[in-house]
């Protein structure tokens, strides 16, 4: 997978706009970037996150009652801490601040709980072409993915719901990467669509149904194909 930037973005969904903005902006210290109205009663409040984009999606529709995804936590490298500090945001999402370089983390890491390490190893190394750097850690650009097996982890293919809901990889050619992923066994979440002159995107799903967005953003790759 040819990345247009070496950092993976993280998408969260919430019904608590004010308290979540306060937590992630003031308590965690992420810098607010812009507000995007993405349709369907959703406002995306984008924050800078060590080169990644933290997408705080506020939805008008109620999100309670939907199953949790396998995305369990976010780890951020932060100069202001001397040891790991874990917190929960107002929706119960775990975020951990760690010193720069802690366990090799210089940017961000994502904690993923899976039903089968073997199935995910195949998906991560063959479909996403990630580099495995330890038994349960994979490198996606400069973003780390920590994978743990949990026999009680459920299958969740529901996009809308509280918590960490999807990851975004910025790529140079979304049509190619989407087709390649499907040919190697990924499940299609949504086909490729163009969002004006801003981006061309699609979604695939991993073996547990977790959503991954593939995005060809014009600001990174140049004008989109007609």
Short mmCIF file of C-alpha atoms in Angstrom, two decimals:
data_model
loop_
_atom_site.label_atom_id
_atom_site.label_comp_id
_atom_site.label_asym_id
_atom_site.label_seq_id
_atom_site.Cartn_x
_atom_site.Cartn_y
_atom_site.Cartn_z
CA UNK A 1 0.00 0.00 0.00
CA UNK A 2 1.54 3.27 -1.14
CA UNK A 3 0.78 5.85 1.52
CA UNK A 4 0.44 9.54 0.69
CA UNK A 5 1.43 10.35 4.28
CA UNK A 6 3.11 8.04 6.81
CA UNK A 7 0.53 8.57 9.57
CA UNK A 8 -2.82 6.82 10.07
CA UNK A 9 -5.88 8.90 11.04
CA UNK A 10 -8.38 7.90 13.73
CA UNK A 11 -12.16 8.34 13.58
CA UNK A 12 -14.32 8.59 16.72
CA UNK A 13 -18.10 9.03 16.93
CA UNK A 14 -20.00 10.74 19.73
CA UNK A 15 -23.24 12.43 20.73
CA UNK A 16 -21.43 14.58 23.35
CA UNK A 17 -19.95 17.42 21.36
CA UNK A 18 -19.05 19.92 24.09
CA UNK A 19 -17.58 17.52 26.66
CA UNK A 20 -15.63 15.55 24.05
CA UNK A 21 -14.22 18.75 22.53
CA UNK A 22 -13.15 19.92 25.96
CA UNK A 23 -11.50 16.60 26.84
CA UNK A 24 -9.57 16.11 23.60
CA UNK A 25 -8.69 19.77 23.15
CA UNK A 26 -7.89 20.80 26.73
CA UNK A 27 -7.16 17.65 28.72
CA UNK A 28 -5.29 15.75 25.98
CA UNK A 29 -4.09 18.91 24.24
CA UNK A 30 -4.89 18.20 20.59
CA UNK A 31 -4.91 21.24 18.32
CA UNK A 32 -8.24 21.91 16.59
CA UNK A 33 -7.84 22.15 12.81
CA UNK A 34 -11.25 22.59 11.15
CA UNK A 35 -14.91 21.67 11.12
CA UNK A 36 -16.28 19.70 8.18
CA UNK A 37 -19.99 19.12 7.59
CA UNK A 38 -19.95 15.64 6.11
CA UNK A 39 -23.71 15.14 5.70
CA UNK A 40 -26.28 12.99 7.41
CA UNK A 41 -26.32 15.19 10.49
CA UNK A 42 -22.60 14.69 11.11
CA UNK A 43 -20.02 17.35 11.95
CA UNK A 44 -16.40 16.25 11.81
CA UNK A 45 -14.20 18.22 14.19
CA UNK A 46 -10.66 17.57 12.99
CA UNK A 47 -7.65 17.82 15.32
CA UNK A 48 -3.93 17.49 14.69
CA UNK A 49 -2.50 14.46 16.45
CA UNK A 50 1.27 14.06 15.96
CA UNK A 51 0.85 14.14 12.16
CA UNK A 52 -2.30 12.03 12.20
CA UNK A 53 -5.78 13.56 12.13
CA UNK A 54 -8.05 12.81 15.06
CA UNK A 55 -11.56 12.95 13.57
CA UNK A 56 -14.11 13.69 16.27
CA UNK A 57 -17.41 13.00 14.53
CA UNK A 58 -20.45 14.46 16.27
CA UNK A 59 -23.62 12.73 15.08
CA UNK A 60 -27.15 14.01 15.57
CA UNK A 61 -28.55 10.46 15.47
CA UNK A 62 -28.39 8.54 18.80
CA UNK A 63 -25.42 6.14 18.91
CA UNK A 64 -26.08 4.26 22.14
CA UNK A 65 -26.70 0.53 21.95
CA UNK A 66 -24.46 -0.28 19.01
CA UNK A 67 -21.66 -2.83 19.55
CA UNK A 68 -18.08 -1.75 20.19
CA UNK A 69 -15.43 -2.16 17.51
CA UNK A 70 -12.09 -3.86 18.05
CA UNK A 71 -10.37 -0.47 18.23
CA UNK A 72 -9.79 -0.32 21.98
CA UNK A 73 -7.41 2.54 22.65
CA UNK A 74 -5.20 5.31 21.34
CA UNK A 75 -1.61 5.92 22.49
CA UNK A 76 0.04 9.32 21.93
CA UNK A 77 3.71 10.21 22.25
CA UNK A 78 3.87 13.35 24.37
CA UNK A 79 6.82 15.42 25.63
CA UNK A 80 4.96 16.54 28.76
CA UNK A 81 4.82 13.13 30.48
CA UNK A 82 7.62 11.09 32.07
CA UNK A 83 5.66 7.84 32.31
CA UNK A 84 2.48 6.43 30.72
CA UNK A 85 -0.73 8.17 31.78
CA UNK A 86 -4.05 6.52 30.84
CA UNK A 87 -7.37 8.37 30.82
CA UNK A 88 -10.95 7.82 29.67
CA UNK A 89 -12.81 10.41 27.64
CA UNK A 90 -16.49 11.23 28.39
CA UNK A 91 -17.65 8.29 26.25
CA UNK A 92 -15.28 5.83 27.93
CA UNK A 93 -12.64 5.69 25.18
CA UNK A 94 -9.14 4.97 26.50
CA UNK A 95 -6.26 7.26 25.57
CA UNK A 96 -2.73 6.84 26.93
CA UNK A 97 -0.02 9.50 26.86
CA UNK A 98 3.52 8.11 26.80
CA UNK A 99 6.97 9.75 26.71
CA UNK A 100 8.50 10.21 23.26
CA UNK A 101 10.18 6.96 22.24
CA UNK A 102 8.38 4.83 24.82
CA UNK A 103 8.29 1.27 23.40
CA UNK A 104 9.42 2.83 20.12
CA UNK A 105 6.38 5.13 19.87
CA UNK A 106 7.34 8.51 18.43
CA UNK A 107 3.95 9.30 16.92
CA UNK A 108 0.76 7.39 17.78
CA UNK A 109 -0.25 3.78 18.30
CA UNK A 110 -3.64 2.09 18.05
CA UNK A 111 -4.72 -0.80 20.28
CA UNK A 112 -6.75 -3.44 18.43
CA UNK A 113 -8.51 -6.40 20.05
CA UNK A 114 -9.15 -9.31 17.65
CA UNK A 115 -10.82 -12.70 17.70
CA UNK A 116 -7.91 -14.42 15.93
CA UNK A 117 -4.28 -13.30 15.79
CA UNK A 118 -3.64 -15.66 12.89
CA UNK A 119 -6.46 -14.23 10.76
CA UNK A 120 -5.37 -10.68 11.48
CA UNK A 121 -1.72 -11.42 10.83
CA UNK A 122 -2.65 -12.53 7.31
CA UNK A 123 -4.83 -9.45 6.79
CA UNK A 124 -2.30 -6.97 8.16
CA UNK A 125 0.75 -8.35 6.35
CA UNK A 126 -0.82 -9.35 3.03
CA UNK A 127 -3.81 -7.05 2.50
CA UNK A 128 -2.46 -3.91 4.20
CA UNK A 129 1.21 -4.86 3.67
CA UNK A 130 2.23 -3.78 7.18
CA UNK A 131 5.63 -4.55 8.64
CA UNK A 132 5.56 -6.84 11.66
CA UNK A 133 8.08 -5.61 14.23
CA UNK A 134 7.20 -7.91 17.15
CA UNK A 135 4.78 -10.71 17.94
CA UNK A 136 1.85 -8.33 18.33
CA UNK A 137 3.04 -5.02 16.90
CA UNK A 138 2.82 -3.86 13.30
CA UNK A 139 4.10 -0.69 11.66
CA UNK A 140 1.79 1.22 9.29
CA UNK A 141 3.89 4.09 8.01
CA UNK A 142 5.08 5.56 11.32
CA UNK A 143 1.91 4.58 13.19
CA UNK A 144 2.03 1.46 15.36
CA UNK A 145 -0.74 -1.08 15.65
CA UNK A 146 -0.80 -3.25 18.79
CA UNK A 147 -2.89 -6.38 18.33
CA UNK A 148 -4.15 -8.57 21.16
CA UNK A 149 -6.28 -11.71 20.94
CA UNK A 150 -9.46 -11.85 22.98
CA UNK A 151 -11.77 -14.84 22.63
CA UNK A 152 -14.71 -12.76 23.86
CA UNK A 153 -14.13 -10.02 21.27
CA UNK A 154 -17.24 -9.78 19.15
CA UNK A 155 -17.64 -9.28 15.41
CA UNK A 156 -18.70 -5.70 14.65
CA UNK A 157 -19.38 -4.48 11.13
CA UNK A 158 -21.50 -1.49 12.23
CA UNK A 159 -19.98 1.85 11.25
CA UNK A 160 -22.19 4.08 13.39
CA UNK A 161 -21.77 3.78 17.14
CA UNK A 162 -19.96 5.28 20.09
CA UNK A 163 -16.19 5.13 20.33
CA UNK A 164 -13.32 4.50 17.98
CA UNK A 165 -15.06 3.43 14.74
CA UNK A 166 -12.55 3.52 11.88
CA UNK A 167 -9.00 4.24 10.77
CA UNK A 168 -8.01 6.20 7.66
CA UNK A 169 -5.01 5.55 5.43
CA UNK A 170 -4.15 8.34 3.00
CA UNK A 171 -3.10 6.75 -0.31
CA UNK A 172 -2.03 7.95 -3.75
CA UNK A 173 -4.48 5.84 -5.79
CA UNK A 174 -7.65 4.80 -3.95
CA UNK A 175 -9.09 2.88 -6.90
CA UNK A 176 -6.00 0.70 -7.17
CA UNK A 177 -5.64 0.15 -3.41
CA UNK A 178 -9.33 -0.64 -2.96
CA UNK A 179 -9.32 -3.17 -5.81
CA UNK A 180 -6.09 -4.74 -4.58
CA UNK A 181 -7.42 -5.12 -1.03
CA UNK A 182 -10.59 -6.83 -2.25
CA UNK A 183 -8.60 -9.17 -4.49
CA UNK A 184 -6.57 -10.24 -1.44
CA UNK A 185 -9.59 -11.01 0.70
CA UNK A 186 -10.74 -7.78 2.33
CA UNK A 187 -14.47 -7.21 2.68
CA UNK A 188 -15.89 -4.14 0.95
CA UNK A 189 -17.48 -1.67 3.33
CA UNK A 190 -18.32 0.98 0.73
CA UNK A 191 -17.22 1.39 -2.86
CA UNK A 192 -15.10 4.26 -4.16
CA UNK A 193 -16.82 7.66 -4.26
CA UNK A 194 -15.60 11.18 -5.00
CA UNK A 195 -16.30 13.99 -2.51
CA UNK A 196 -16.24 17.05 -4.76
CA UNK A 197 -12.70 18.20 -5.38
CA UNK A 198 -11.58 17.29 -1.85
CA UNK A 199 -11.08 13.52 -1.80
CA UNK A 200 -11.86 10.17 -3.34
CA UNK A 201 -12.57 7.56 -0.67
CA UNK A 202 -13.65 3.98 -0.03
CA UNK A 203 -13.98 1.61 2.93
CA UNK A 204 -12.80 -1.93 3.50
CA UNK A 205 -13.28 -4.18 6.52
CA UNK A 206 -10.91 -6.48 8.39
CA UNK A 207 -11.70 -10.09 9.47
CA UNK A 208 -13.65 -8.80 12.51
CA UNK A 209 -15.66 -6.25 10.53
CA UNK A 210 -13.66 -3.19 11.66
CA UNK A 211 -13.81 -0.38 9.12
CA UNK A 212 -10.76 1.09 7.36
CA UNK A 213 -11.09 4.12 5.13
CA UNK A 214 -8.84 4.51 2.09
CA UNK A 215 -8.60 8.17 1.13
CA UNK A 216 -7.02 9.90 -1.83
CA UNK A 217 -7.01 13.52 -0.65
CA UNK A 218 -6.30 16.16 -3.26
CA UNK A 219 -4.31 18.31 -0.81
CA UNK A 220 -1.84 15.42 -0.52
CA UNK A 221 -1.90 13.80 -3.96
CA UNK A 222 -2.86 16.56 -6.40
CA UNK A 223 -6.04 16.88 -8.50
CA UNK A 224 -8.40 13.92 -8.39
CA UNK A 225 -9.09 11.80 -11.49
CA UNK A 226 -12.15 12.91 -13.45
#
